[in-house]
Short mmCIF file of C-alpha atoms and ligand atoms in Angstrom, two decimals:
data_model
loop_
_atom_site.label_atom_id
_atom_site.label_comp_id
_atom_site.label_asym_id
_atom_site.label_seq_id
_atom_site.Cartn_x
_atom_site.Cartn_y
_atom_site.Cartn_z
CA MET A 986 -7.69 -24.22 -9.45
CA GLN A 987 -4.30 -25.86 -8.10
CA SER A 988 -3.17 -25.78 -4.37
CA LEU A 989 0.01 -24.02 -3.43
CA ASN A 990 1.49 -24.30 0.20
CA ILE A 991 3.86 -21.99 1.44
CA ILE A 992 6.96 -22.78 4.07
CA GLY A 993 7.78 -19.55 5.64
CA ALA A 994 5.08 -17.53 4.00
CA GLY A 995 7.32 -13.80 5.22
CA ARG A 996 7.90 -10.47 3.57
CA LEU A 997 8.07 -12.12 -0.10
CA GLY A 998 5.64 -15.47 0.40
CA LYS A 999 2.55 -13.45 1.88
CA THR A 1000 2.79 -10.96 -1.05
CA LEU A 1001 2.90 -14.24 -3.90
CA GLY A 1002 0.67 -16.00 -1.58
CA ARG A 1003 -2.10 -13.01 -1.40
CA LEU A 1004 -1.51 -11.98 -5.33
CA TRP A 1005 -1.55 -15.79 -6.44
CA GLN A 1006 -5.08 -16.41 -4.51
CA GLU A 1007 -6.51 -13.13 -5.31
CA SER A 1008 -6.27 -13.71 -8.93
CA GLY A 1009 -7.49 -17.31 -9.00
CA VAL A 1010 -4.21 -18.18 -10.33
CA PHE A 1011 -2.91 -20.60 -7.12
CA GLN A 1012 -5.70 -21.79 -3.69
CA VAL A 1013 -3.39 -20.94 -0.97
CA GLN A 1014 -3.94 -24.41 1.47
CA SER A 1015 -0.97 -24.49 4.40
CA ILE A 1016 1.67 -22.14 5.47
CA TYR A 1017 3.98 -23.12 8.13
CA ASN A 1018 6.43 -19.69 9.99
CA ARG A 1019 8.24 -20.61 12.32
CA SER A 1020 5.96 -19.00 15.19
CA LEU A 1021 2.20 -20.00 15.32
CA GLU A 1022 1.30 -16.36 15.13
CA SER A 1023 3.69 -15.31 12.14
CA GLY A 1024 1.87 -18.42 10.06
CA LEU A 1025 -1.71 -17.28 11.04
CA ALA A 1026 -0.70 -13.48 10.13
CA ALA A 1027 0.09 -14.59 7.04
CA SER A 1028 -3.06 -16.27 6.30
CA ARG A 1029 -4.85 -13.62 7.22
CA PHE A 1030 -2.99 -11.12 5.44
CA ILE A 1031 -3.08 -13.45 2.23
CA GLY A 1032 -7.31 -14.07 3.00
CA ALA A 1033 -6.34 -17.94 2.65
CA GLY A 1034 -4.23 -20.74 4.02
CA ASN A 1035 -4.47 -22.37 6.82
CA ALA A 1036 -1.28 -22.10 9.24
CA VAL A 1037 -0.08 -25.09 10.97
CA GLU A 1038 2.59 -25.64 13.38
CA SER A 1039 4.85 -27.70 11.93
CA LEU A 1040 6.00 -29.29 8.24
CA ALA A 1041 4.14 -32.96 9.41
CA ALA A 1042 0.97 -30.70 9.65
CA MET A 1043 1.18 -29.78 5.67
CA PRO A 1044 -1.14 -31.62 3.75
CA ALA A 1045 0.30 -32.22 -0.27
CA ALA A 1046 -0.03 -29.65 -2.94
CA ASP A 1047 -0.06 -29.10 -6.33
CA LEU A 1048 2.67 -26.85 -5.97
CA TRP A 1049 5.33 -25.82 -2.48
CA LEU A 1050 7.17 -22.41 -2.28
CA ILE A 1051 9.76 -22.91 -0.24
CA GLY A 1052 10.03 -18.40 1.07
CA CYS A 1053 12.23 -18.87 4.37
CA ILE A 1054 15.37 -17.05 4.27
CA ASP A 1055 18.10 -18.32 1.83
CA SER A 1056 20.36 -19.91 4.77
CA GLU A 1057 17.17 -21.94 5.50
CA ILE A 1058 16.00 -23.66 1.42
CA ALA A 1059 18.58 -26.70 2.37
CA VAL A 1060 16.77 -27.85 5.41
CA PHE A 1061 13.11 -27.66 3.91
CA ALA A 1062 14.45 -29.24 0.94
CA HIS A 1063 15.55 -32.27 2.92
CA GLN A 1064 12.73 -32.33 5.34
CA LEU A 1065 10.19 -32.29 2.63
CA ALA A 1066 11.63 -34.77 0.66
CA GLU A 1067 12.19 -37.36 3.56
CA ASN A 1068 8.15 -36.63 5.01
CA GLY A 1069 7.17 -38.11 1.14
CA LEU A 1070 4.91 -35.19 0.25
CA VAL A 1071 6.06 -34.65 -2.78
CA ASP A 1072 6.08 -36.33 -5.91
CA GLY A 1073 6.82 -36.89 -9.87
CA ASN A 1074 3.45 -34.38 -9.86
CA THR A 1075 4.52 -32.03 -7.20
CA LEU A 1076 6.17 -28.69 -8.14
CA VAL A 1077 8.67 -26.82 -5.57
CA PHE A 1078 10.39 -23.97 -5.81
CA HIS A 1079 12.30 -20.86 -3.86
CA CYS A 1080 12.86 -17.39 -4.55
CA SER A 1081 16.29 -16.35 -3.98
CA GLY A 1082 18.21 -14.63 -6.45
CA ALA A 1083 21.46 -16.26 -5.12
CA LEU A 1084 20.35 -19.75 -5.03
CA SER A 1085 19.64 -21.76 -8.09
CA SER A 1086 17.15 -24.79 -7.90
CA GLN A 1087 19.98 -27.40 -7.83
CA ILE A 1088 19.53 -27.11 -3.90
CA LEU A 1089 16.09 -28.49 -4.96
CA GLU A 1090 17.08 -31.68 -5.90
CA PRO A 1091 16.93 -33.84 -3.10
CA LEU A 1092 13.27 -33.26 -3.61
CA LYS A 1093 13.41 -34.76 -7.02
CA PRO A 1094 11.26 -36.05 -8.70
CA ALA A 1095 9.34 -33.72 -8.58
CA LEU A 1096 9.78 -30.87 -10.61
CA ILE A 1097 11.85 -27.77 -8.96
CA ALA A 1098 12.96 -24.33 -10.47
CA SER A 1099 13.73 -21.00 -8.80
CA ALA A 1100 11.74 -18.26 -9.42
CA HIS A 1101 13.33 -14.39 -8.47
CA PRO A 1102 11.61 -11.70 -8.54
CA VAL A 1103 13.68 -8.39 -8.84
CA HIS A 1104 11.75 -6.26 -7.00
CA SER A 1105 12.23 -5.25 -3.30
CA PHE A 1106 9.13 -6.97 -0.49
CA ALA A 1107 9.85 -4.52 1.96
CA GLU A 1108 5.78 -3.22 2.70
CA PRO A 1109 4.08 -6.15 1.52
CA GLU A 1110 0.76 -3.50 1.42
CA THR A 1111 2.91 -1.39 -0.96
CA SER A 1112 4.30 -4.40 -3.24
CA LEU A 1113 0.89 -5.59 -3.76
CA GLN A 1114 -0.04 -2.28 -5.80
CA THR A 1115 3.95 -1.91 -7.20
CA PHE A 1116 4.50 -5.69 -8.15
CA ALA A 1117 2.92 -5.82 -11.71
CA SER A 1118 5.99 -5.52 -14.15
CA THR A 1119 8.21 -7.14 -11.99
CA SER A 1120 10.52 -8.85 -14.00
CA VAL A 1121 11.21 -12.18 -12.88
CA ALA A 1122 14.15 -14.66 -13.38
CA ILE A 1123 12.80 -18.30 -13.52
CA GLU A 1124 15.55 -21.33 -14.01
CA GLY A 1125 15.13 -25.73 -13.75
CA ASP A 1126 12.99 -28.16 -15.27
CA SER A 1127 11.38 -27.19 -18.80
CA ARG A 1128 8.12 -27.88 -16.99
CA ALA A 1129 8.13 -26.16 -13.90
CA ILE A 1130 9.67 -22.93 -15.76
CA GLU A 1131 6.46 -23.30 -18.32
CA ILE A 1132 3.98 -23.64 -14.97
CA LEU A 1133 5.42 -20.71 -13.21
CA SER A 1134 6.03 -18.05 -16.47
CA ALA A 1135 2.46 -18.70 -16.76
CA ALA A 1136 1.61 -18.13 -13.03
CA PHE A 1137 4.01 -14.78 -12.82
CA ALA A 1138 3.12 -13.78 -16.26
CA VAL A 1139 -1.09 -13.13 -14.92
CA LEU A 1140 0.54 -10.92 -12.15
CA GLY A 1141 1.61 -8.54 -14.89
CA CYS A 1142 5.55 -9.54 -14.83
CA GLU A 1143 8.07 -9.97 -17.42
CA ILE A 1144 9.73 -13.32 -17.61
CA LEU A 1145 13.48 -13.79 -18.18
CA THR A 1146 14.98 -17.55 -18.29
CA ILE A 1147 18.25 -17.43 -16.66
CA ASP A 1148 21.33 -20.35 -16.73
CA PRO A 1149 21.45 -21.60 -13.69
CA ASN A 1150 25.39 -21.63 -13.40
CA ASN A 1151 24.81 -17.50 -13.88
CA LYS A 1152 22.49 -17.15 -11.07
CA SER A 1153 25.39 -15.57 -8.47
CA LEU A 1154 26.49 -13.09 -11.34
CA TYR A 1155 22.79 -12.30 -12.35
CA HIS A 1156 21.76 -11.56 -8.64
CA ALA A 1157 24.63 -9.60 -7.97
CA GLY A 1158 23.84 -7.62 -10.67
CA SER A 1159 19.98 -6.90 -8.62
CA VAL A 1160 22.52 -6.43 -5.61
CA ILE A 1161 24.69 -3.91 -7.20
CA ALA A 1162 21.58 -1.50 -8.31
CA SER A 1163 19.79 -1.88 -5.94
CA ASN A 1164 21.58 -2.36 -2.14
CA TYR A 1165 24.82 -0.66 -3.71
CA LEU A 1166 22.56 2.58 -4.51
CA THR A 1167 21.25 2.56 -1.45
CA THR A 1168 24.80 2.44 0.06
CA LEU A 1169 26.03 5.40 -2.10
CA MET A 1170 22.82 7.65 -0.91
CA ASP A 1171 23.89 7.41 2.60
CA LEU A 1172 27.70 7.67 1.70
CA SER A 1173 26.43 11.33 0.05
CA LEU A 1174 24.45 12.13 2.98
CA GLN A 1175 28.06 11.42 5.16
CA SER A 1176 30.02 14.11 2.86
CA PHE A 1177 27.39 16.32 3.50
CA ALA A 1178 26.86 15.54 7.41
CA ALA A 1179 31.04 16.41 7.26
CA ALA A 1180 30.10 19.82 5.25
CA GLY A 1181 27.50 20.97 7.75
CA ILE A 1182 24.55 20.21 5.88
CA GLU A 1183 21.56 18.49 7.77
CA ARG A 1184 20.30 15.41 6.23
CA ASP A 1185 17.09 16.72 5.27
CA SER A 1186 18.52 19.61 3.64
CA ALA A 1187 20.91 17.23 2.27
CA LEU A 1188 18.20 14.65 1.08
CA ARG A 1189 15.64 17.65 -0.26
CA LEU A 1190 19.00 18.39 -2.73
CA LEU A 1191 19.54 15.02 -3.56
CA ALA A 1192 16.25 14.37 -4.70
CA PRO A 1193 15.93 16.17 -8.00
CA ILE A 1194 19.66 14.91 -8.98
CA VAL A 1195 19.38 11.53 -8.04
CA SER A 1196 16.02 10.96 -9.98
CA GLN A 1197 17.33 12.90 -13.22
CA THR A 1198 20.57 10.64 -13.06
CA LEU A 1199 18.44 7.76 -13.11
CA GLN A 1200 16.23 8.35 -15.24
CA ASN A 1201 19.02 9.35 -17.83
CA ASN A 1202 20.86 6.06 -16.93
CA MET A 1203 17.57 4.78 -18.07
CA THR A 1204 17.14 6.27 -21.38
CA LEU A 1205 20.25 7.12 -22.13
CA GLY A 1206 22.35 4.26 -20.29
CA PRO A 1207 25.66 5.00 -18.51
CA GLU A 1208 27.97 6.06 -20.91
CA LYS A 1209 25.87 9.33 -22.30
CA SER A 1210 24.59 10.18 -18.70
CA LEU A 1211 27.65 10.22 -16.69
CA THR A 1212 28.84 13.90 -16.30
CA GLY A 1213 31.59 15.45 -13.34
CA PRO A 1214 35.11 15.85 -12.62
CA ILE A 1215 36.34 12.40 -13.96
CA ALA A 1216 33.76 12.30 -16.59
CA ARG A 1217 35.60 15.69 -17.89
CA GLY A 1218 39.17 14.90 -16.70
CA ASP A 1219 39.02 17.60 -13.75
CA VAL A 1220 42.13 16.15 -11.96
CA GLU A 1221 42.19 18.52 -9.22
CA THR A 1222 39.34 18.77 -8.17
CA VAL A 1223 39.49 15.07 -8.07
CA GLY A 1224 42.35 15.28 -5.82
CA ALA A 1225 40.84 18.32 -3.52
CA GLN A 1226 37.77 15.86 -3.05
CA VAL A 1227 39.92 12.63 -2.28
CA GLU A 1228 42.11 14.98 0.16
CA SER A 1229 38.53 16.54 2.10
CA LEU A 1230 36.91 13.24 2.49
CA ALA A 1231 40.13 11.41 3.69
CA SER A 1232 40.71 13.98 6.36
CA VAL A 1233 36.99 13.67 7.59
CA ASP A 1234 36.73 9.27 7.31
CA SER A 1235 39.23 7.05 5.72
CA GLN A 1236 36.35 4.78 4.85
CA LEU A 1237 34.28 7.35 2.87
CA ALA A 1238 38.04 8.38 0.67
CA LEU A 1239 38.62 4.26 0.17
CA CYS A 1240 34.98 4.25 -1.47
CA TYR A 1241 35.32 7.56 -3.10
CA ARG A 1242 38.70 6.51 -4.84
CA HIS A 1243 37.20 2.99 -5.58
CA LEU A 1244 34.01 3.75 -7.24
CA GLY A 1245 36.10 6.55 -8.79
CA LEU A 1246 38.26 3.76 -10.66
CA ALA A 1247 35.84 2.18 -12.15
CA CYS A 1248 33.91 5.55 -12.60
CA VAL A 1249 37.08 6.36 -14.96
CA GLU A 1250 36.72 3.15 -16.64
CA LEU A 1251 33.41 4.04 -17.42
CA ALA A 1252 34.35 7.72 -18.99
CA ARG A 1253 37.29 6.49 -21.21
CA ARG A 1254 34.47 4.58 -23.15
CA GLY A 1255 32.98 8.68 -23.28
CA SER A 1256 35.11 11.76 -24.13
CA LEU A 1257 38.06 11.17 -21.20
CA SER A 1258 41.54 11.38 -22.94
CA PRO A 1259 43.94 8.87 -22.26
CA GLU A 1260 46.22 11.11 -20.45
CA SER A 1261 43.53 12.34 -18.05
CA ALA A 1262 42.48 8.45 -17.56
CA ALA A 1263 46.18 7.82 -16.31
CA ARG A 1264 46.40 10.70 -14.25
CA LEU A 1265 42.83 10.23 -12.41
CA ILE A 1266 43.75 6.45 -12.14
CA GLU A 1267 47.06 7.22 -10.32
CA LEU A 1268 45.36 9.35 -7.93
CA LEU A 1269 42.60 7.16 -7.25
CA SER A 1270 44.52 4.25 -6.70
CA GLU A 1271 47.26 6.12 -4.36
CA PRO A 1272 46.38 4.82 -0.85
CA THR A 1273 45.17 7.46 1.33
CA ARG A 1274 47.59 8.75 4.15
N1 NAP B 2247 12.41 -9.56 0.60
C1 NAP B 2247 12.85 -9.29 -0.94
O1 NAP B 2247 13.08 -8.02 -0.92
C2 NAP B 2247 13.45 -10.47 -1.72
C3 NAP B 2247 13.26 -10.39 -2.96
C4 NAP B 2247 13.39 -11.26 -3.62
C5 NAP B 2247 13.82 -12.32 -3.38
N2 NAP B 2247 13.77 -12.69 -1.96
C6 NAP B 2247 13.70 -13.93 -1.82
O2 NAP B 2247 12.62 -14.76 -0.75
C7 NAP B 2247 12.72 -15.83 -0.05
C8 NAP B 2247 11.81 -14.48 1.50
O3 NAP B 2247 12.50 -13.78 1.68
P1 NAP B 2247 11.92 -12.82 2.52
O4 NAP B 2247 12.04 -11.72 2.57
O5 NAP B 2247 10.30 -12.79 2.54
O6 NAP B 2247 12.12 -13.24 4.26
P2 NAP B 2247 10.75 -12.82 5.52
O7 NAP B 2247 10.66 -11.90 5.48
O8 NAP B 2247 12.63 -12.73 6.73
O9 NAP B 2247 10.19 -14.29 5.56
C9 NAP B 2247 10.97 -15.57 5.62
C10 NAP B 2247 10.15 -16.32 6.28
O10 NAP B 2247 10.20 -17.97 6.40
C11 NAP B 2247 9.95 -18.06 7.99
N3 NAP B 2247 11.12 -18.97 8.31
C12 NAP B 2247 12.28 -19.02 8.91
N4 NAP B 2247 13.35 -19.98 9.16
C13 NAP B 2247 11.93 -20.58 9.31
C14 NAP B 2247 12.06 -22.00 9.79
N5 NAP B 2247 13.25 -22.59 10.27
N6 NAP B 2247 10.99 -22.80 9.64
C15 NAP B 2247 9.77 -22.17 9.03
N7 NAP B 2247 9.42 -20.98 8.87
C16 NAP B 2247 10.78 -20.26 9.08
C17 NAP B 2247 9.82 -17.30 8.58
O11 NAP B 2247 8.95 -16.81 9.66
P3 NAP B 2247 8.19 -16.29 10.60
O12 NAP B 2247 7.89 -14.87 10.41
O13 NAP B 2247 8.25 -16.76 11.71
O14 NAP B 2247 9.74 -15.46 11.53
C18 NAP B 2247 8.75 -15.90 7.72
O15 NAP B 2247 7.43 -16.22 8.04
C19 NAP B 2247 14.82 -15.62 0.21
O16 NAP B 2247 14.35 -16.76 -0.84
C20 NAP B 2247 14.58 -14.34 -0.50
O17 NAP B 2247 16.08 -14.39 -1.05
C21 NAP B 2247 13.22 -11.79 -1.28
#
């Protein structure tokens, strides 16, 4: 079995480490976290791996996962290159969605890659159960892509190869769908709160409609899933909502207007008439007074 060292076994690193260790894909050999306590905890979670206190204390390995936060990846790429622990037979990869494998160039002639699982590792215990069927976007050296694709495929993942030049746009797609959806939920709760509806009631009220909307989007696509006042061209209703929101919170009104403009563009691809679209664009473009 090939050996894997992990620099930064946090939420992602310890989850992948445990899954690969348990499935017999890689032998987790050495773990280096910011604190030894955290490294020891990661080792216990994975069920393997010797936690060490410095990079210099890590032995050579077949693969290295740089699983620390994005801003530290370049630092470790340089340190690892300087330590002389990697050669042309070593594969070094990171899992950032935003950065490409280019950041690992100092490690050449090692094989380098980035592999981004489109998964939220909020709670590693939960991720162990839900990780299968995650899509993983991989780019880098062709041999590295082969090895990592096989390793993630064993975990039940779907592999997507991506042009490194498009990595930032690709990542923005995930951020908009996942992080912005969460922010939209918060904005919606703020609006309900302003209407005097308590958070628990609002969440109960939202659960079925949000689930249904998500399901519709997955099966029908956004164009056929859009309903509501903008899709219907109900300009007066939209105008009243802008006014109401502006009277409560200008930021809330601003978000409503900006997303409303994107909503109009989507509705135009459906049945929204050009006249209604023009009136809505004018209304939503107005700065909130
Ligand atoms: N979380 C996600 O949902 C997710 C999804 C896809 C991709 N990713 C990517 O996965 C990578 C890791 O994210 P994460 O959420 O797992 O981060 P995280 O939970 O914050 O874990 C980061 C780990 O790196 C260690 N670390 C940070 N600075 C260090 C340093 N100077 N020296 C040694 N160790 C250091 C931390 O050690 P301590 O524990 O001692 O602080 C921690 O174990 C990032 O590239 C991220 O973009 C994350």
